[in-house]
Short mmCIF file of C-alpha atoms in Angstrom, two decimals:
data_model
loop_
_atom_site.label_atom_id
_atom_site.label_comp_id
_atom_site.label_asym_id
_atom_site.label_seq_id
_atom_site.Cartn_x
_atom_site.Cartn_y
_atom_site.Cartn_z
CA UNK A 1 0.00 0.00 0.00
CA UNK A 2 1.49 3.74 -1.21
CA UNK A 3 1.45 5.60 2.26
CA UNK A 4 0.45 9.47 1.31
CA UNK A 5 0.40 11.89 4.25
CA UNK A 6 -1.96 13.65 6.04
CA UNK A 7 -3.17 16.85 4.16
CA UNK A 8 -3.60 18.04 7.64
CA UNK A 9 -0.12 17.21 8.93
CA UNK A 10 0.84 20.96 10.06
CA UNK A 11 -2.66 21.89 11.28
CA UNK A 12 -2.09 21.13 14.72
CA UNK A 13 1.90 21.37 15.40
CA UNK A 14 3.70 23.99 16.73
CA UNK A 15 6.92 24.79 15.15
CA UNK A 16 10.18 26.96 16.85
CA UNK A 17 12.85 29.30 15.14
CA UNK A 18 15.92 27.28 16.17
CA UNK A 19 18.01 30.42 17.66
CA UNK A 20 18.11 33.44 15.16
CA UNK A 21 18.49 31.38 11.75
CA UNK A 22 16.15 31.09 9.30
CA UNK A 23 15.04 27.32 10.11
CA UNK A 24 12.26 26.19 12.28
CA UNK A 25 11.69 22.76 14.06
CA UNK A 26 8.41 21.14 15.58
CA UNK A 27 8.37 21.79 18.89
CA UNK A 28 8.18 17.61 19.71
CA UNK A 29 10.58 15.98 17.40
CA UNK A 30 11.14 12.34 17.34
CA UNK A 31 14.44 10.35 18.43
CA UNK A 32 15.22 6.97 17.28
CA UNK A 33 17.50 6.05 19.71
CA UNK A 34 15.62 3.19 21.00
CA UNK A 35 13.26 0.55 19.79
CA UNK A 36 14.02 1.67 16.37
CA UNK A 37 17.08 -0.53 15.74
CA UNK A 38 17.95 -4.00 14.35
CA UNK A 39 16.37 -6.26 16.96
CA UNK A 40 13.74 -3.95 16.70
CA UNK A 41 10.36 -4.74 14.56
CA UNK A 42 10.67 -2.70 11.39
CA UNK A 43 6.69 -2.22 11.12
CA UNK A 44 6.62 -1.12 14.58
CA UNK A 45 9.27 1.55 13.70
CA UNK A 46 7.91 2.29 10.46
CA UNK A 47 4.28 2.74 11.72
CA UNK A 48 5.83 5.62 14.39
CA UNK A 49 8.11 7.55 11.68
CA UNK A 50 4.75 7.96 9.62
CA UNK A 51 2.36 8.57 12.08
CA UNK A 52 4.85 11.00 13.59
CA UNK A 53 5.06 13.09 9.72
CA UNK A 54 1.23 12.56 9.86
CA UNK A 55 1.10 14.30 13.36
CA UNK A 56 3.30 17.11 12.39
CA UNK A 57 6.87 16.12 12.86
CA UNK A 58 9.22 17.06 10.60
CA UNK A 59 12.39 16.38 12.06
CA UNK A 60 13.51 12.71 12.89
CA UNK A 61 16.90 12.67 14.79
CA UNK A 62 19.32 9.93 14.71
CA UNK A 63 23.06 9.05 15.44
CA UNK A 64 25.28 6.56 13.63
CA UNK A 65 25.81 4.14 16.54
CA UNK A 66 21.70 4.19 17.23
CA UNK A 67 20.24 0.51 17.17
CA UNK A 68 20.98 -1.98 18.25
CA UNK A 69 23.18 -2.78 16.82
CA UNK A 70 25.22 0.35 15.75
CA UNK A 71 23.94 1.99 12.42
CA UNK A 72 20.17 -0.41 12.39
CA UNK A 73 18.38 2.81 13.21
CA UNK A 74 19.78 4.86 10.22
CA UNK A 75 18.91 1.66 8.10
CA UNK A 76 15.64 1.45 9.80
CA UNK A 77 14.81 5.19 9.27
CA UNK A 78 16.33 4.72 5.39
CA UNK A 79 13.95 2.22 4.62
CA UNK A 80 11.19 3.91 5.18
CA UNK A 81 12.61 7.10 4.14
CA UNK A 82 12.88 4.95 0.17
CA UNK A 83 9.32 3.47 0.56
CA UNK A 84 7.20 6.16 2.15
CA UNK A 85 8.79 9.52 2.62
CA UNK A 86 10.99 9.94 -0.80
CA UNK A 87 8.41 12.28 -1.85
CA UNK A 88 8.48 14.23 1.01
CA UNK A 89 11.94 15.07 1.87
CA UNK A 90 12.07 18.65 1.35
CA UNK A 91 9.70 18.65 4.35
CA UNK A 92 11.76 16.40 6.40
CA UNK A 93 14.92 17.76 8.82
CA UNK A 94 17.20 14.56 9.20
CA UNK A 95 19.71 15.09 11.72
CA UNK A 96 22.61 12.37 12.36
CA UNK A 97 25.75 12.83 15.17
CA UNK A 98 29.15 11.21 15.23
CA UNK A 99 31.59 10.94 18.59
CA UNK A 100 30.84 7.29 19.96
CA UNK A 101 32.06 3.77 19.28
CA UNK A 102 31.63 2.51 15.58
CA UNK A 103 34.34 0.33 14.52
CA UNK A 104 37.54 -1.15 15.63
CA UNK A 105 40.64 0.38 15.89
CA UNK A 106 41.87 4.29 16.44
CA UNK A 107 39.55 5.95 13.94
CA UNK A 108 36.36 4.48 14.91
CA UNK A 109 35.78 6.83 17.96
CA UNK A 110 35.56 10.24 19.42
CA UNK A 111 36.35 13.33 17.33
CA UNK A 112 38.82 13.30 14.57
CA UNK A 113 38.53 14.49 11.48
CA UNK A 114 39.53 11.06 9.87
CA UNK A 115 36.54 9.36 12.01
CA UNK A 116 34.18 12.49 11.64
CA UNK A 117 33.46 12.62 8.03
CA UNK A 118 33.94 8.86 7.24
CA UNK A 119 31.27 8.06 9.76
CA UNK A 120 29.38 10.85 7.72
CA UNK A 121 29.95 8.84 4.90
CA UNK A 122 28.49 6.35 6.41
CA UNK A 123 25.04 7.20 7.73
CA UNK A 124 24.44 9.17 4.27
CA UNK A 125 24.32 5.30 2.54
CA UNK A 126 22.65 3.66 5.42
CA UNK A 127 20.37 6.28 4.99
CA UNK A 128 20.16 6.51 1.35
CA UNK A 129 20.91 10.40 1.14
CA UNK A 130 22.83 12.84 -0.01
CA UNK A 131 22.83 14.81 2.61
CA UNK A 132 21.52 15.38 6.16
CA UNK A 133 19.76 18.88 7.51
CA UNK A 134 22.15 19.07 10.57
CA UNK A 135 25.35 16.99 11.46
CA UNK A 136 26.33 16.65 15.09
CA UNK A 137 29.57 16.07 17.10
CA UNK A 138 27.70 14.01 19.72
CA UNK A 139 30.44 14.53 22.15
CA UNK A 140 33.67 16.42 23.13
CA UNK A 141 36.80 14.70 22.46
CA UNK A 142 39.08 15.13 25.38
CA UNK A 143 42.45 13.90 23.05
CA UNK A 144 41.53 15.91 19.97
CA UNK A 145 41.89 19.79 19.74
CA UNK A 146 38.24 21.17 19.44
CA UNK A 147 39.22 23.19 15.66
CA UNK A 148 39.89 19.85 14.02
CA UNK A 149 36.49 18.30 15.00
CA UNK A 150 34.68 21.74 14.41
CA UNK A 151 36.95 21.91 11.23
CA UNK A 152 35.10 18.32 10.25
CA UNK A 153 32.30 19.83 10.98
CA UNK A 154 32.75 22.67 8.48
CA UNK A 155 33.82 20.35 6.02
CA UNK A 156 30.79 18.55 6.10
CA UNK A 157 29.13 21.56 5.34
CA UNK A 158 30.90 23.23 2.50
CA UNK A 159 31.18 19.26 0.90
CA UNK A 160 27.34 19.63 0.67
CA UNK A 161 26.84 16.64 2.95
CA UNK A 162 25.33 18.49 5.85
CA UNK A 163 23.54 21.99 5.87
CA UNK A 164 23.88 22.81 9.45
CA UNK A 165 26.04 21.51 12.37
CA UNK A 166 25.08 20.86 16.57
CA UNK A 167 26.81 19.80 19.41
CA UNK A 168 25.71 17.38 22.25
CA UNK A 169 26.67 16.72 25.67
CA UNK A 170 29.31 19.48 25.43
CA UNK A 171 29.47 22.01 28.38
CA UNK A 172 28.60 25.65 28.31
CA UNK A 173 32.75 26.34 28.33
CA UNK A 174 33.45 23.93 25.51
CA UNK A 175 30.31 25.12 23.75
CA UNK A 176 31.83 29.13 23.82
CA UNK A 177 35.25 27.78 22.65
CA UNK A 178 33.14 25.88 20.18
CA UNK A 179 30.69 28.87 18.49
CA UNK A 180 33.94 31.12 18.24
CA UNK A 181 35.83 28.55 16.36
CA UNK A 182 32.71 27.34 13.98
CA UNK A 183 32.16 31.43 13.46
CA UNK A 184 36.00 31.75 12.39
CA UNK A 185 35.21 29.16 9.97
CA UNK A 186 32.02 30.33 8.41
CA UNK A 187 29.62 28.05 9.46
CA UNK A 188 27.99 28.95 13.06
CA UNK A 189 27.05 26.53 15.00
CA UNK A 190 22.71 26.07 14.17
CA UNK A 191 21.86 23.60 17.69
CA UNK A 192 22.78 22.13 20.96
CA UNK A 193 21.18 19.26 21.89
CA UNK A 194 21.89 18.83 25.78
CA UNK A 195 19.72 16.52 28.45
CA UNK A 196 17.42 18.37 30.02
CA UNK A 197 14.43 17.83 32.18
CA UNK A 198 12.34 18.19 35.62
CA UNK A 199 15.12 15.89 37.05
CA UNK A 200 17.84 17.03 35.14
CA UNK A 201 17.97 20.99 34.78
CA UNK A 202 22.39 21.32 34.28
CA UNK A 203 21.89 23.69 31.20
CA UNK A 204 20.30 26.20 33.28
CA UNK A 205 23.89 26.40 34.84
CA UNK A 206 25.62 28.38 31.98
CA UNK A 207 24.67 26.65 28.77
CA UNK A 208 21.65 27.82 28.19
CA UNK A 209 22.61 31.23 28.24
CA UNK A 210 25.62 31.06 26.18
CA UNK A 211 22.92 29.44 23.40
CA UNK A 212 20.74 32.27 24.69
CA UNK A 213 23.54 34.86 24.16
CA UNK A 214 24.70 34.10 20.94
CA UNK A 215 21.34 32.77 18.76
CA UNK A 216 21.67 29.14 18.62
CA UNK A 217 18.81 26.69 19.34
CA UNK A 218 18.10 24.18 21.84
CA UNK A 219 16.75 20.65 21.48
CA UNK A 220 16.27 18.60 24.84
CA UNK A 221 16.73 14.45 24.97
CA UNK A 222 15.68 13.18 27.63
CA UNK A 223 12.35 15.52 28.78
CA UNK A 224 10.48 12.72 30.18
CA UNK A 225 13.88 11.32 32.19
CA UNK A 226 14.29 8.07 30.72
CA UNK A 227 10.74 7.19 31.39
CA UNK A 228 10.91 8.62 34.82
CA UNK A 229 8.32 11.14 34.04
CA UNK A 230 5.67 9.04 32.92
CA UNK A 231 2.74 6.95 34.82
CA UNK A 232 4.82 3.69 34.56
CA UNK A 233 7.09 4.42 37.84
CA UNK A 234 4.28 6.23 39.86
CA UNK A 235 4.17 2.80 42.16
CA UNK A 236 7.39 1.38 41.88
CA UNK A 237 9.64 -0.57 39.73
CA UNK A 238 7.37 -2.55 37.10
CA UNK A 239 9.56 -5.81 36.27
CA UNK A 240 9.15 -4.78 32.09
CA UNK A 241 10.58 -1.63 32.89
CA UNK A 242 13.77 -0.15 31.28
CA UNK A 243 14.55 0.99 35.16
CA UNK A 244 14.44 -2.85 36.14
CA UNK A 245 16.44 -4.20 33.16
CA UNK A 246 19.59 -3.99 31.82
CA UNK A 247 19.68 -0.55 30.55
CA UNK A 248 22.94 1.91 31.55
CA UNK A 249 20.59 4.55 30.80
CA UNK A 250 18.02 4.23 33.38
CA UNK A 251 19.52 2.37 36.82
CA UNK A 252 16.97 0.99 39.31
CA UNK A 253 19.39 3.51 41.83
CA UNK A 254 17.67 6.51 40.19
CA UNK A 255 14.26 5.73 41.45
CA UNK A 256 14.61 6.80 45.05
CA UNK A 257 12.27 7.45 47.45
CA UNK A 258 12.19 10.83 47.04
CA UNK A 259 12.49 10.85 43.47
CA UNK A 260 9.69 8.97 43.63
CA UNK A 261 7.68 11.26 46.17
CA UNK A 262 8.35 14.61 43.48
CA UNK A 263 7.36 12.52 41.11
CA UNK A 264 3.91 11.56 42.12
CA UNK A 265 3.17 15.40 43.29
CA UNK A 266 4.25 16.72 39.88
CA UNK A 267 1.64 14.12 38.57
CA UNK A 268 -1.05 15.30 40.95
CA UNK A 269 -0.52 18.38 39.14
CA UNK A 270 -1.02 17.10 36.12
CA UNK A 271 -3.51 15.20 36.77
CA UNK A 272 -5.58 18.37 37.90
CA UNK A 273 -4.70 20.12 34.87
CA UNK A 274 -6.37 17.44 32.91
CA UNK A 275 -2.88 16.15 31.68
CA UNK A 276 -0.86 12.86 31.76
CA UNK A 277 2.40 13.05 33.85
CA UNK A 278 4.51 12.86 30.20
CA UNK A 279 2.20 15.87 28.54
CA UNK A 280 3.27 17.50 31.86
CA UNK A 281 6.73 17.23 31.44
CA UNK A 282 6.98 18.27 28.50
CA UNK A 283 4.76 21.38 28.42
CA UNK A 284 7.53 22.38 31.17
CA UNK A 285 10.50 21.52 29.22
CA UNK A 286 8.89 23.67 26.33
CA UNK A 287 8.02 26.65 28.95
CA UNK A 288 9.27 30.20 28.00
CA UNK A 289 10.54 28.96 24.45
CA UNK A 290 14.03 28.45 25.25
CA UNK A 291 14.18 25.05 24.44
CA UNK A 292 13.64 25.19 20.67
CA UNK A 293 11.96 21.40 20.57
CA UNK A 294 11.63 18.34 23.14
CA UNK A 295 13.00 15.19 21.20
CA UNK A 296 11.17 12.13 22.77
CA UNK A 297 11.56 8.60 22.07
CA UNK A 298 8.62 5.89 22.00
CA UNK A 299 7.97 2.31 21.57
CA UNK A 300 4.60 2.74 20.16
CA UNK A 301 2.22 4.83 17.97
CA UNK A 302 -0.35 5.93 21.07
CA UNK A 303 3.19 7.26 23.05
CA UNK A 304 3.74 9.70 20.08
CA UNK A 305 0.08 10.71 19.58
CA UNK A 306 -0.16 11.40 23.88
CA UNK A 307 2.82 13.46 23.85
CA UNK A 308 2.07 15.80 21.25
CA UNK A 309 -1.21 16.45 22.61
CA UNK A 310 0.32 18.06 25.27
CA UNK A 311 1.16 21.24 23.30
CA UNK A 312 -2.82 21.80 23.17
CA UNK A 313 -2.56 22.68 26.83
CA UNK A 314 -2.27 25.83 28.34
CA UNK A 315 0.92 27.43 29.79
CA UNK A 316 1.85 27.27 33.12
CA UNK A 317 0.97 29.88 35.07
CA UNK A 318 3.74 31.92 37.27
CA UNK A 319 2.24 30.05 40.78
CA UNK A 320 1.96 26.98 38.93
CA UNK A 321 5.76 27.30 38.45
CA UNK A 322 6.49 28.19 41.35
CA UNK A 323 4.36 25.18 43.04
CA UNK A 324 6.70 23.17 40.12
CA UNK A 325 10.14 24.33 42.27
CA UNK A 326 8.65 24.27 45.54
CA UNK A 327 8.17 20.41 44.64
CA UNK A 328 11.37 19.92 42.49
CA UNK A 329 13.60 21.81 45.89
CA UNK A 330 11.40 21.27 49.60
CA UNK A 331 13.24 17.84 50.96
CA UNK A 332 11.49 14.80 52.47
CA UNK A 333 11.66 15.63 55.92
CA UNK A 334 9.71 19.11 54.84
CA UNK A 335 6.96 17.24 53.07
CA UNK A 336 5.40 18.64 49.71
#
């Protein structure tokens, strides 16, 4: 069956100018760091990358080593790119990243120009593109001067294989370095894509308003906190869940008492705002448009269609933020 999209797909989605440049993103994009790789169902993953452009979202974000195993996600996300989104691609932002583990040896890794753009190489055929909308160093290489990965960078623009460049998981002081260097080379930096979340606010320590200073956009991973934020650990530690398995991402350690007490008041909030505990989240993550977009993962169609639905609720009101931190900071013993 020919899939055609929605004729309604931007009706209902909000989309953000990512810093001062002339590109916008939905404000919920979708991440296929999970569930969309090799050992993965490929209908599953292709029914959420459809629904997702039917819904509104344009941008699909991805990273070489994504899977399992490393590189199944671009292949995943290429597939269905060939067989149902071809047409659409003009409408499409396809980001990819490079700075973890792909292959053996000492140019597999990290942030070298010789491992930069070959990895680029790479996800454009697993992908089955010429180029991607925005190329990311996914991480700071501690043994590598920061011009030679923000030189590969550049390259990757002026070769045509990229048309903008991010950063992830670099700090505020690595990010300055970073824009000044990209700048000197004629291709500012577009995008940081940093955790951030209820639980996990570190960007608000500096980052934020270096982005904030110099015009570059800001896409969270990680706004629900690994699952954290959502009904399934409002009574514990299911035995299914990610927190319970083997996951590095999510440790059983995280879900403390207390973490568990804020998050069950932050979901009475929601719940008296007619919300789900996710919706809730994210509406906060999204608050004041700093963050240009929330990227949020999902192992099923129904995940996607209840998180987007949370940017038809209202914004938070100043005392409902301030009930927000009053919950996030007052201890234990204090109750709350």
């Amino acid at each position: 069956m020919v899939y055609v999209a929605s004729d309604d797909r931007y009706e209902a989605m909000r989309y953000n100018r990512v810093g001062r440049s002339g590109l916008k993103l939905p404000a919920v994009s979708l991440g296929l760091w999970h569930n969309f790789g090799g050992i993965d169902a490929y209908e599953n993953g292709r029914e959420m990358i459809v629904r997702s452009f039917d819904l509104g979202i344009t941008h699909f974000d991805l990273a070489n080593n994504y899977g399992p195993p490393a590189g199944s996600a671009e292949e995943l996300f290429g597939r269905v790119l060939a067989r149902d989104l071809a047409p659409y691609r003009d409408e499409l932002i396809i980001s990819t990243k490079a700075g973890y583990y792909m292959w053996p040896g000492p140019y597999g890794d990290w942030g070298s120009r010789k491992y930069m753009l070959a990895s680029l190489d790479q996800s454009l055929k697993r992908l089955g593109v010429d180029y991607v909308d925005v190329f990311y160093s996914h991480r700071p290489d501690p043994h590598t001067p920061l011009e030679e990965t923000m030189g590969a960078l550049a390259h990757a623009v002026r070769s045509g294989k990229a048309l903008y460049v991010g950063l992830s998981n670099y700090s505020a002081e690595q990010t300055a370095e970073a824009i000044r260097i990209l700048n000197e080379l004629g291709t500012p930096l577009l995008i940081h894509q940093p955790s951030y979340s209820l639980l996990d606010r570190w960007i608000e320590n500096g980052l934020q308003e270096e982005l904030d200073k110099h015009g570059i956009g800001s896409i969270a991973f990680t706004p629900l906190a690994q699952g954290m934020l959502t009904n399934k650990y409002l009574n514990g530690i299911p035995a299914d869940s990610r927190a319970a398995g083997p996951s590095t991402a999510l440790s059983e350690s995280r879900i403390t008492p207390e973490a568990l007490r804020k998050i069950r008041a932050l979901n009475q909030m929601a719940v008296s705002r007619g919300m789900t505990l996710a919706q809730f989240a994210l509406l906060w993550t999204l608050r004041g448009g700093k963050v240009t977009s929330a990227l949020i993962g999902a192992s099923r169609v129904s995940q996607i269609e209840e998180n987007i639905a949370a940017l038809g609720h209202s914004d938070f009101t100043p005392e409902e933020l301030e009930r927000i931190e009053n919950i996030l900071h007052t201890d234990a013993e204090a109750g709350g």
